GROMACS .gro file of N, CA, C and O in nm:
model
  468
    1MET      N    1   0.070  -0.143  -0.032
    1MET     CA    2   0.001   0.035   0.034
    1MET      C    3   0.115   0.133  -0.001
    1MET      O    4   0.184   0.124   0.049
    2ALA      N    5   0.062   0.206  -0.100
    2ALA     CA    6   0.126   0.324  -0.096
    2ALA      C    7   0.104   0.451  -0.002
    2ALA      O    8   0.003   0.465   0.087
    3GLN      N    9   0.207   0.466   0.061
    3GLN     CA   10   0.225   0.579   0.214
    3GLN      C   11   0.152   0.710   0.110
    3GLN      O   12   0.219   0.779   0.019
    4SER      N   13   0.101   0.811   0.234
    4SER     CA   14   0.058   0.925   0.176
    4SER      C   15   0.144   1.039   0.194
    4SER      O   16   0.258   0.986   0.240
    5PHE      N   17   0.146   1.112   0.147
    5PHE     CA   18   0.221   1.242   0.171
    5PHE      C   19   0.273   1.279   0.336
    5PHE      O   20   0.366   1.298   0.383
    6THR      N   21   0.119   1.279   0.382
    6THR     CA   22   0.149   1.288   0.540
    6THR      C   23   0.213   1.163   0.619
    6THR      O   24   0.329   1.245   0.705
    7ASP      N   25   0.209   1.088   0.591
    7ASP     CA   26   0.290   0.963   0.658
    7ASP      C   27   0.432   0.983   0.603
    7ASP      O   28   0.503   0.929   0.731
    8ASN      N   29   0.480   0.976   0.479
    8ASN     CA   30   0.604   0.998   0.452
    8ASN      C   31   0.655   1.126   0.521
    8ASN      O   32   0.805   1.111   0.545
    9LEU      N   33   0.549   1.239   0.538
    9LEU     CA   34   0.666   1.349   0.586
    9LEU      C   35   0.676   1.296   0.724
    9LEU      O   36   0.764   1.308   0.791
   10ALA      N   37   0.587   1.275   0.775
   10ALA     CA   38   0.608   1.205   0.940
   10ALA      C   39   0.726   1.126   0.977
   10ALA      O   40   0.835   1.180   1.041
   11VAL      N   41   0.719   1.029   0.866
   11VAL     CA   42   0.894   0.976   0.877
   11VAL      C   43   0.949   1.007   0.868
   11VAL      O   44   1.095   1.050   0.951
   12ALA      N   45   0.999   1.124   0.751
   12ALA     CA   46   1.087   1.215   0.749
   12ALA      C   47   1.126   1.317   0.871
   12ALA      O   48   1.259   1.349   0.880
   13LEU      N   49   1.034   1.350   0.915
   13LEU     CA   50   1.022   1.429   1.012
   13LEU      C   51   1.125   1.377   1.140
   13LEU      O   52   1.186   1.405   1.190
   14GLN      N   53   1.072   1.252   1.161
   14GLN     CA   54   1.146   1.198   1.260
   14GLN      C   55   1.316   1.148   1.221
   14GLN      O   56   1.377   1.189   1.289
   15ARG      N   57   1.288   1.148   1.124
   15ARG     CA   58   1.461   1.088   1.068
   15ARG      C   59   1.509   1.211   1.048
   15ARG      O   60   1.636   1.216   1.120
   16VAL      N   61   1.501   1.328   0.992
   16VAL     CA   62   1.551   1.448   1.045
   16VAL      C   63   1.538   1.491   1.138
   16VAL      O   64   1.701   1.566   1.203
   17ALA      N   65   1.504   1.505   1.269
   17ALA     CA   66   1.516   1.501   1.391
   17ALA      C   67   1.625   1.428   1.454
   17ALA      O   68   1.690   1.463   1.518
   18ASP      N   69   1.590   1.304   1.433
   18ASP     CA   70   1.747   1.202   1.484
   18ASP      C   71   1.859   1.299   1.391
   18ASP      O   72   1.981   1.246   1.486
   19GLU      N   73   1.822   1.314   1.290
   19GLU     CA   74   1.972   1.417   1.261
   19GLU      C   75   2.058   1.501   1.343
   19GLU      O   76   2.162   1.528   1.394
   20HIS      N   77   1.924   1.596   1.335
   20HIS     CA   78   1.962   1.722   1.425
   20HIS      C   79   2.012   1.688   1.557
   20HIS      O   80   2.119   1.746   1.589
   21GLU      N   81   1.947   1.570   1.655
   21GLU     CA   82   2.005   1.538   1.738
   21GLU      C   83   2.159   1.551   1.743
   21GLU      O   84   2.211   1.505   1.844
   22ALA      N   85   2.168   1.421   1.624
   22ALA     CA   86   2.273   1.364   1.615
   22ALA      C   87   2.424   1.491   1.632
   22ALA      O   88   2.503   1.471   1.656
   23TYR      N   89   2.373   1.570   1.561
   23TYR     CA   90   2.439   1.717   1.525
   23TYR      C   91   2.512   1.765   1.663
   23TYR      O   92   2.572   1.816   1.660
   24GLN      N   93   2.366   1.775   1.710
   24GLN     CA   94   2.410   1.818   1.863
   24GLN      C   95   2.456   1.769   1.932
   24GLN      O   96   2.534   1.817   2.008
   25LYS      N   97   2.510   1.623   1.976
   25LYS     CA   98   2.581   1.551   2.022
   25LYS      C   99   2.698   1.588   1.983
   25LYS      O  100   2.801   1.603   2.068
   26VAL      N  101   2.779   1.591   1.835
   26VAL     CA  102   2.899   1.633   1.801
   26VAL      C  103   2.959   1.756   1.846
   26VAL      O  104   3.039   1.774   1.884
   27HIS      N  105   2.833   1.855   1.809
   27HIS     CA  106   2.874   1.994   1.846
   27HIS      C  107   2.820   2.063   1.923
   27HIS      O  108   2.850   2.206   1.981
   28GLY      N  109   2.717   2.045   2.057
   28GLY     CA  110   2.677   2.097   2.161
   28GLY      C  111   2.565   2.110   2.135
   28GLY      O  112   2.487   2.191   2.028
   29PRO      N  113   2.480   2.123   2.206
   29PRO     CA  114   2.352   2.222   2.229
   29PRO      C  115   2.335   2.308   2.201
   29PRO      O  116   2.196   2.390   2.133
   30ASP      N  117   2.466   2.394   2.251
   30ASP     CA  118   2.408   2.530   2.201
   30ASP      C  119   2.482   2.554   2.088
   30ASP      O  120   2.495   2.668   2.025
   31ALA      N  121   2.521   2.486   2.026
   31ALA     CA  122   2.590   2.534   1.863
   31ALA      C  123   2.476   2.613   1.757
   31ALA      O  124   2.369   2.647   1.785
   32PRO      N  125   2.529   2.727   1.715
   32PRO     CA  126   2.405   2.837   1.646
   32PRO      C  127   2.373   2.776   1.544
   32PRO      O  128   2.269   2.815   1.514
   33TRP      N  129   2.401   2.676   1.492
   33TRP     CA  130   2.368   2.636   1.323
   33TRP      C  131   2.323   2.495   1.393
   33TRP      O  132   2.451   2.404   1.435
   34PRO      N  133   2.240   2.403   1.395
   34PRO     CA  134   2.123   2.435   1.343
   34PRO      C  135   2.035   2.521   1.429
   34PRO      O  136   1.868   2.535   1.350
   35ASP      N  137   2.019   2.479   1.516
   35ASP     CA  138   1.933   2.511   1.675
   35ASP      C  139   1.898   2.623   1.655
   35ASP      O  140   1.791   2.666   1.631
   36SER      N  141   1.967   2.753   1.601
   36SER     CA  142   1.891   2.879   1.596
   36SER      C  143   1.794   2.868   1.484
   36SER      O  144   1.737   2.982   1.500
   37ASP      N  145   1.819   2.818   1.381
   37ASP     CA  146   1.723   2.809   1.247
   37ASP      C  147   1.703   2.683   1.202
   37ASP      O  148   1.709   2.582   1.097
   38TRP      N  149   1.616   2.606   1.318
   38TRP     CA  150   1.630   2.475   1.297
   38TRP      C  151   1.531   2.464   1.221
   38TRP      O  152   1.500   2.373   1.107
   39PRO      N  153   1.382   2.511   1.158
   39PRO     CA  154   1.280   2.501   1.042
   39PRO      C  155   1.371   2.509   0.955
   39PRO      O  156   1.379   2.483   0.832
   40ARG      N  157   1.425   2.608   0.891
   40ARG     CA  158   1.540   2.591   0.760
   40ARG      C  159   1.712   2.490   0.731
   40ARG      O  160   1.621   2.444   0.622
   41TRP      N  161   1.710   2.418   0.837
   41TRP     CA  162   1.799   2.332   0.865
   41TRP      C  163   1.731   2.244   0.798
   41TRP      O  164   1.753   2.101   0.727
   42TYR      N  165   1.617   2.194   0.908
   42TYR     CA  166   1.504   2.062   0.854
   42TYR      C  167   1.478   2.125   0.679
   42TYR      O  168   1.444   1.986   0.618
   43ALA      N  169   1.443   2.197   0.652
   43ALA     CA  170   1.403   2.230   0.498
   43ALA      C  171   1.522   2.221   0.395
   43ALA      O  172   1.480   2.164   0.275
   44GLU      N  173   1.617   2.228   0.445
   44GLU     CA  174   1.746   2.194   0.325
   44GLU      C  175   1.762   2.060   0.314
   44GLU      O  176   1.781   2.023   0.228
   45ARG      N  177   1.745   2.004   0.480
   45ARG     CA  178   1.774   1.799   0.429
   45ARG      C  179   1.662   1.804   0.351
   45ARG      O  180   1.665   1.709   0.258
   46LEU      N  181   1.518   1.812   0.371
   46LEU     CA  182   1.398   1.763   0.295
   46LEU      C  183   1.350   1.801   0.183
   46LEU      O  184   1.329   1.705   0.064
   47THR      N  185   1.436   1.906   0.125
   47THR     CA  186   1.424   1.922  -0.026
   47THR      C  187   1.582   1.930  -0.069
   47THR      O  188   1.595   1.991  -0.220
   48ALA      N  189   1.677   1.881  -0.046
   48ALA     CA  190   1.846   1.859  -0.090
   48ALA      C  191   1.826   1.799  -0.257
   48ALA      O  192   1.916   1.853  -0.326
   49SER      N  193   1.752   1.726  -0.283
   49SER     CA  194   1.747   1.633  -0.380
   49SER      C  195   1.651   1.717  -0.532
   49SER      O  196   1.656   1.643  -0.624
   50LEU      N  197   1.568   1.817  -0.469
   50LEU     CA  198   1.544   1.898  -0.560
   50LEU      C  199   1.592   1.958  -0.652
   50LEU      O  200   1.701   2.021  -0.608
   51ASP      N  201   1.562   1.977  -0.758
   51ASP     CA  202   1.670   2.065  -0.893
   51ASP      C  203   1.622   2.273  -0.883
   51ASP      O  204   1.592   2.313  -0.800
   52ASP      N  205   1.520   2.257  -0.991
   52ASP     CA  206   1.493   2.406  -1.023
   52ASP      C  207   1.444   2.502  -0.919
   52ASP      O  208   1.424   2.566  -0.898
   53GLU      N  209   1.333   2.397  -0.883
   53GLU     CA  210   1.244   2.465  -0.787
   53GLU      C  211   1.309   2.454  -0.645
   53GLU      O  212   1.249   2.485  -0.531
   54ARG      N  213   1.388   2.404  -0.575
   54ARG     CA  214   1.481   2.412  -0.505
   54ARG      C  215   1.448   2.522  -0.369
   54ARG      O  216   1.371   2.494  -0.277
   55ALA      N  217   1.488   2.615  -0.443
   55ALA     CA  218   1.523   2.765  -0.357
   55ALA      C  219   1.368   2.789  -0.314
   55ALA      O  220   1.356   2.795  -0.226
   56GLU      N  221   1.286   2.784  -0.398
   56GLU     CA  222   1.140   2.854  -0.357
   56GLU      C  223   1.076   2.755  -0.282
   56GLU      O  224   0.983   2.739  -0.159
   57LEU      N  225   1.075   2.592  -0.337
   57LEU     CA  226   0.990   2.483  -0.212
   57LEU      C  227   1.081   2.485  -0.053
   57LEU      O  228   0.999   2.463  -0.008
   58GLU      N  229   1.166   2.496  -0.092
   58GLU     CA  230   1.267   2.486   0.046
   58GLU      C  231   1.246   2.621   0.119
   58GLU      O  232   1.132   2.614   0.255
   59GLY      N  233   1.181   2.740   0.108
   59GLY     CA  234   1.113   2.852   0.162
   59GLY      C  235   0.996   2.795   0.224
   59GLY      O  236   0.926   2.904   0.298
   60ILE      N  237   0.872   2.756   0.105
   60ILE     CA  238   0.790   2.707   0.104
   60ILE      C  239   0.782   2.600   0.257
   60ILE      O  240   0.695   2.657   0.370
   61LEU      N  241   0.861   2.529   0.253
   61LEU     CA  242   0.882   2.451   0.299
   61LEU      C  243   0.898   2.482   0.480
   61LEU      O  244   0.871   2.430   0.622
   62GLU      N  245   1.017   2.595   0.464
   62GLU     CA  246   1.032   2.633   0.617
   62GLU      C  247   0.941   2.720   0.659
   62GLU      O  248   0.907   2.730   0.797
   63THR      N  249   0.843   2.800   0.588
   63THR     CA  250   0.751   2.865   0.616
   63THR      C  251   0.627   2.754   0.684
   63THR      O  252   0.567   2.805   0.780
   64ALA      N  253   0.641   2.656   0.654
   64ALA     CA  254   0.503   2.566   0.723
   64ALA      C  255   0.599   2.488   0.840
   64ALA      O  256   0.507   2.483   0.923
   65PHE      N  257   0.673   2.466   0.862
   65PHE     CA  258   0.780   2.436   1.008
   65PHE      C  259   0.740   2.507   1.072
   65PHE      O  260   0.706   2.508   1.184
   66ARG      N  261   0.733   2.663   1.048
   66ARG     CA  262   0.704   2.786   1.141
   66ARG      C  263   0.606   2.787   1.174
   66ARG      O  264   0.584   2.805   1.298
   67HIS      N  265   0.476   2.777   1.085
   67HIS     CA  266   0.374   2.769   1.172
   67HIS      C  267   0.337   2.673   1.226
   67HIS      O  268   0.270   2.718   1.303
   68ALA      N  269   0.321   2.522   1.172
   68ALA     CA  270   0.328   2.442   1.269
   68ALA      C  271   0.411   2.472   1.399
   68ALA      O  272   0.303   2.402   1.490
   69ALA      N  273   0.511   2.490   1.401
   69ALA     CA  274   0.573   2.479   1.546
   69ALA      C  275   0.533   2.609   1.641
   69ALA      O  276   0.501   2.528   1.754
   70SER      N  277   0.418   2.736   1.588
   70SER     CA  278   0.395   2.817   1.629
   70SER      C  279   0.254   2.720   1.729
   70SER      O  280   0.256   2.717   1.806
   71ALA      N  281   0.197   2.699   1.589
   71ALA     CA  282   0.080   2.597   1.678
   71ALA      C  283   0.095   2.466   1.752
   71ALA      O  284   0.032   2.475   1.851
   72HIS      N  285   0.199   2.428   1.731
   72HIS     CA  286   0.234   2.306   1.859
   72HIS      C  287   0.284   2.344   1.984
   72HIS      O  288   0.237   2.293   2.061
   73GLY      N  289   0.321   2.432   1.928
   73GLY     CA  290   0.369   2.537   2.143
   73GLY      C  291   0.224   2.536   2.191
   73GLY      O  292   0.192   2.468   2.328
   74VAL      N  293   0.107   2.576   2.094
   74VAL     CA  294  -0.008   2.629   2.193
   74VAL      C  295  -0.068   2.441   2.190
   74VAL      O  296  -0.153   2.461   2.306
   75HIS      N  297  -0.064   2.398   2.149
   75HIS     CA  298  -0.118   2.242   2.166
   75HIS      C  299  -0.011   2.212   2.271
   75HIS      O  300  -0.130   2.144   2.371
   76GLU      N  301   0.087   2.212   2.276
   76GLU     CA  302   0.138   2.118   2.402
   76GLU      C  303   0.136   2.191   2.522
   76GLU      O  304   0.074   2.129   2.607
   77GLU      N  305   0.139   2.347   2.489
   77GLU     CA  306   0.103   2.402   2.619
   77GLU      C  307  -0.049   2.391   2.670
   77GLU      O  308  -0.080   2.383   2.782
   78PHE      N  309  -0.131   2.389   2.616
   78PHE     CA  310  -0.281   2.384   2.609
   78PHE      C  311  -0.379   2.276   2.606
   78PHE      O  312  -0.448   2.231   2.735
   79VAL      N  313  -0.338   2.187   2.532
   79VAL     CA  314  -0.377   2.044   2.480
   79VAL      C  315  -0.313   1.904   2.588
   79VAL      O  316  -0.373   1.875   2.650
   80LEU      N  317  -0.177   1.947   2.584
   80LEU     CA  318  -0.122   1.879   2.643
   80LEU      C  319  -0.051   1.863   2.782
   80LEU      O  320  -0.015   1.796   2.903
   81ASN      N  321  -0.111   2.001   2.865
   81ASN     CA  322  -0.088   2.063   2.952
   81ASN      C  323   0.095   2.090   2.996
   81ASN      O  324   0.115   2.067   3.092
   82GLY      N  325   0.144   2.078   2.871
   82GLY     CA  326   0.282   2.136   2.891
   82GLY      C  327   0.343   1.990   2.876
   82GLY      O  328   0.502   2.011   2.907
   83VAL      N  329   0.299   1.849   2.867
   83VAL     CA  330   0.351   1.752   2.826
   83VAL      C  331   0.416   1.771   2.691
   83VAL      O  332   0.338   1.823   2.563
   84HIS      N  333   0.560   1.692   2.728
   84HIS     CA  334   0.590   1.680   2.556
   84HIS      C  335   0.533   1.613   2.511
   84HIS      O  336   0.526   1.484   2.547
   85ASP      N  337   0.517   1.625   2.307
   85ASP     CA  338   0.437   1.548   2.254
   85ASP      C  339   0.555   1.469   2.172
   85ASP      O  340   0.592   1.493   2.100
   86VAL      N  341   0.547   1.334   2.262
   86VAL     CA  342   0.599   1.217   2.145
   86VAL      C  343   0.578   1.221   2.020
   86VAL      O  344   0.653   1.135   1.967
   87GLU      N  345   0.461   1.223   1.997
   87GLU     CA  346   0.386   1.186   1.852
   87GLU      C  347   0.360   1.328   1.764
   87GLU      O  348   0.327   1.320   1.649
   88TRP      N  349   0.503   1.440   1.824
   88TRP     CA  350   0.497   1.533   1.760
   88TRP      C  351   0.516   1.510   1.574
   88TRP      O  352   0.439   1.629   1.524
   89PRO      N  353   0.571   1.388   1.536
   89PRO     CA  354   0.593   1.429   1.385
   89PRO      C  355   0.469   1.412   1.301
   89PRO      O  356   0.446   1.473   1.213
   90ALA      N  357   0.402   1.297   1.355
   90ALA     CA  358   0.246   1.307   1.327
   90ALA      C  359   0.203   1.418   1.322
   90ALA      O  360   0.138   1.480   1.251
   91TRP      N  361   0.195   1.507   1.421
   91TRP     CA  362   0.072   1.645   1.422
   91TRP      C  363   0.125   1.706   1.332
   91TRP      O  364   0.041   1.778   1.268
   92TYR      N  365   0.306   1.744   1.371
   92TYR     CA  366   0.354   1.825   1.223
   92TYR      C  367   0.302   1.793   1.077
   92TYR      O  368   0.261   1.872   1.023
   93ALA      N  369   0.314   1.666   1.035
   93ALA     CA  370   0.281   1.612   0.880
   93ALA      C  371   0.144   1.668   0.898
   93ALA      O  372   0.124   1.730   0.755
   94GLU      N  373   0.062   1.652   0.999
   94GLU     CA  374  -0.088   1.681   0.970
   94GLU      C  375  -0.118   1.824   0.935
   94GLU      O  376  -0.133   1.863   0.846
   95GLN      N  377  -0.037   1.880   1.026
   95GLN     CA  378  -0.033   2.056   1.002
   95GLN      C  379  -0.037   2.107   0.870
   95GLN      O  380  -0.106   2.170   0.800
   96MET      N  381   0.151   2.024   0.853
   96MET     CA  382   0.193   2.092   0.744
   96MET      C  383   0.151   2.051   0.615
   96MET      O  384   0.074   2.115   0.469
   97THR      N  385   0.096   1.935   0.614
   97THR     CA  386  -0.019   1.914   0.494
   97THR      C  387  -0.112   2.006   0.496
   97THR      O  388  -0.100   2.028   0.358
   98GLY      N  389  -0.170   2.038   0.563
   98GLY     CA  390  -0.266   2.137   0.522
   98GLY      C  391  -0.229   2.245   0.474
   98GLY      O  392  -0.276   2.305   0.421
   99THR      N  393  -0.134   2.313   0.540
   99THR     CA  394  -0.030   2.430   0.527
   99THR      C  395   0.002   2.461   0.354
   99THR      O  396  -0.010   2.543   0.279
  100LEU      N  397   0.073   2.362   0.361
  100LEU     CA  398   0.104   2.287   0.187
  100LEU      C  399   0.061   2.298   0.105
  100LEU      O  400   0.078   2.371  -0.013
  101GLY      N  401  -0.083   2.246   0.115
  101GLY     CA  402  -0.201   2.255  -0.004
  101GLY      C  403  -0.120   2.171  -0.111
  101GLY      O  404  -0.076   2.095  -0.126
  102ALA      N  405  -0.153   2.253  -0.231
  102ALA     CA  406  -0.096   2.215  -0.340
  102ALA      C  407   0.042   2.200  -0.380
  102ALA      O  408   0.096   2.098  -0.438
  103ASN      N  409   0.100   2.240  -0.301
  103ASN     CA  410   0.264   2.272  -0.300
  103ASN      C  411   0.331   2.118  -0.219
  103ASN      O  412   0.419   2.051  -0.254
  104ALA      N  413   0.209   2.036  -0.118
  104ALA     CA  414   0.272   1.898  -0.140
  104ALA      C  415   0.267   1.799  -0.204
  104ALA      O  416   0.414   1.768  -0.190
  105SER      N  417   0.240   1.811  -0.342
  105SER     CA  418   0.286   1.732  -0.441
  105SER      C  419   0.397   1.790  -0.526
  105SER      O  420   0.464   1.678  -0.569
  106ARG      N  421   0.455   1.892  -0.459
  106ARG     CA  422   0.558   1.964  -0.554
  106ARG      C  423   0.693   1.908  -0.482
  106ARG      O  424   0.757   1.919  -0.522
  107LEU      N  425   0.645   1.890  -0.334
  107LEU     CA  426   0.788   1.855  -0.270
  107LEU      C  427   0.762   1.733  -0.256
  107LEU      O  428   0.924   1.674  -0.186
  108GLU      N  429   0.690   1.638  -0.268
  108GLU     CA  430   0.652   1.499  -0.213
  108GLU      C  431   0.806   1.417  -0.329
  108GLU      O  432   0.852   1.306  -0.234
  109PRO      N  433   0.870   1.446  -0.446
  109PRO     CA  434   0.982   1.351  -0.478
  109PRO      C  435   1.080   1.427  -0.345
  109PRO      O  436   1.180   1.304  -0.346
  110GLY      N  437   1.085   1.556  -0.337
  110GLY     CA  438   1.208   1.560  -0.274
  110GLY      C  439   1.223   1.461  -0.126
  110GLY      O  440   1.322   1.432  -0.061
  111ILE      N  441   1.082   1.447  -0.044
  111ILE     CA  442   1.060   1.378   0.075
  111ILE      C  443   1.078   1.274   0.012
  111ILE      O  444   1.149   1.182   0.101
  112LYS      N  445   1.053   1.197  -0.068
  112LYS     CA  446   1.066   1.026  -0.110
  112LYS      C  447   1.206   1.050  -0.119
  112LYS      O  448   1.280   0.959  -0.095
  113ALA      N  449   1.294   1.100  -0.231
  113ALA     CA  450   1.415   1.112  -0.238
  113ALA      C  451   1.504   1.037  -0.100
  113ALA      O  452   1.553   0.978  -0.072
  114TYR      N  453   1.469   1.159  -0.018
  114TYR     CA  454   1.524   1.178   0.146
  114TYR      C  455   1.475   1.055   0.239
  114TYR      O  456   1.605   1.004   0.275
  115LEU      N  457   1.424   1.005   0.194
  115LEU     CA  458   1.348   0.875   0.300
  115LEU      C  459   1.415   0.762   0.173
  115LEU      O  460   1.465   0.694   0.314
  116ALA      N  461   1.455   0.783   0.084
  116ALA     CA  462   1.534   0.629   0.000
  116ALA      C  463   1.715   0.647   0.010
  116ALA      O  464   1.766   0.574   0.020
  117GLN      N  465   1.733   0.782   0.107
  117GLN     CA  466   1.892   0.797   0.138
  117GLN      C  467   1.908   0.644   0.250
  117GLN      O  468   1.826   0.650   0.323
   0.00000   0.00000   0.00000
């Protein structure tokens, strides 16, 4: 059965988060990059295989990350009563798919290529 864009994005988010954590272990949690701008860091990795439209789609994905992060902060604070959301990749993927709209299909080849690595 084919995975939906949302499902693939959730898996990709967990993988890129694991890469982010590994980066921090090597460079320290206070390293200025990527933590100071994690949405851009994540977007760069998830669009790395895209060619002509990469810059545009990276920006669109980064914006979707920022919107999801803002909404997720509210979700954790008010719905989960300050408890860390261990299911955050699925939550973000659902939110981001809605935000991305038609751009999801444009980003899908990059997400699939990232997952194929």
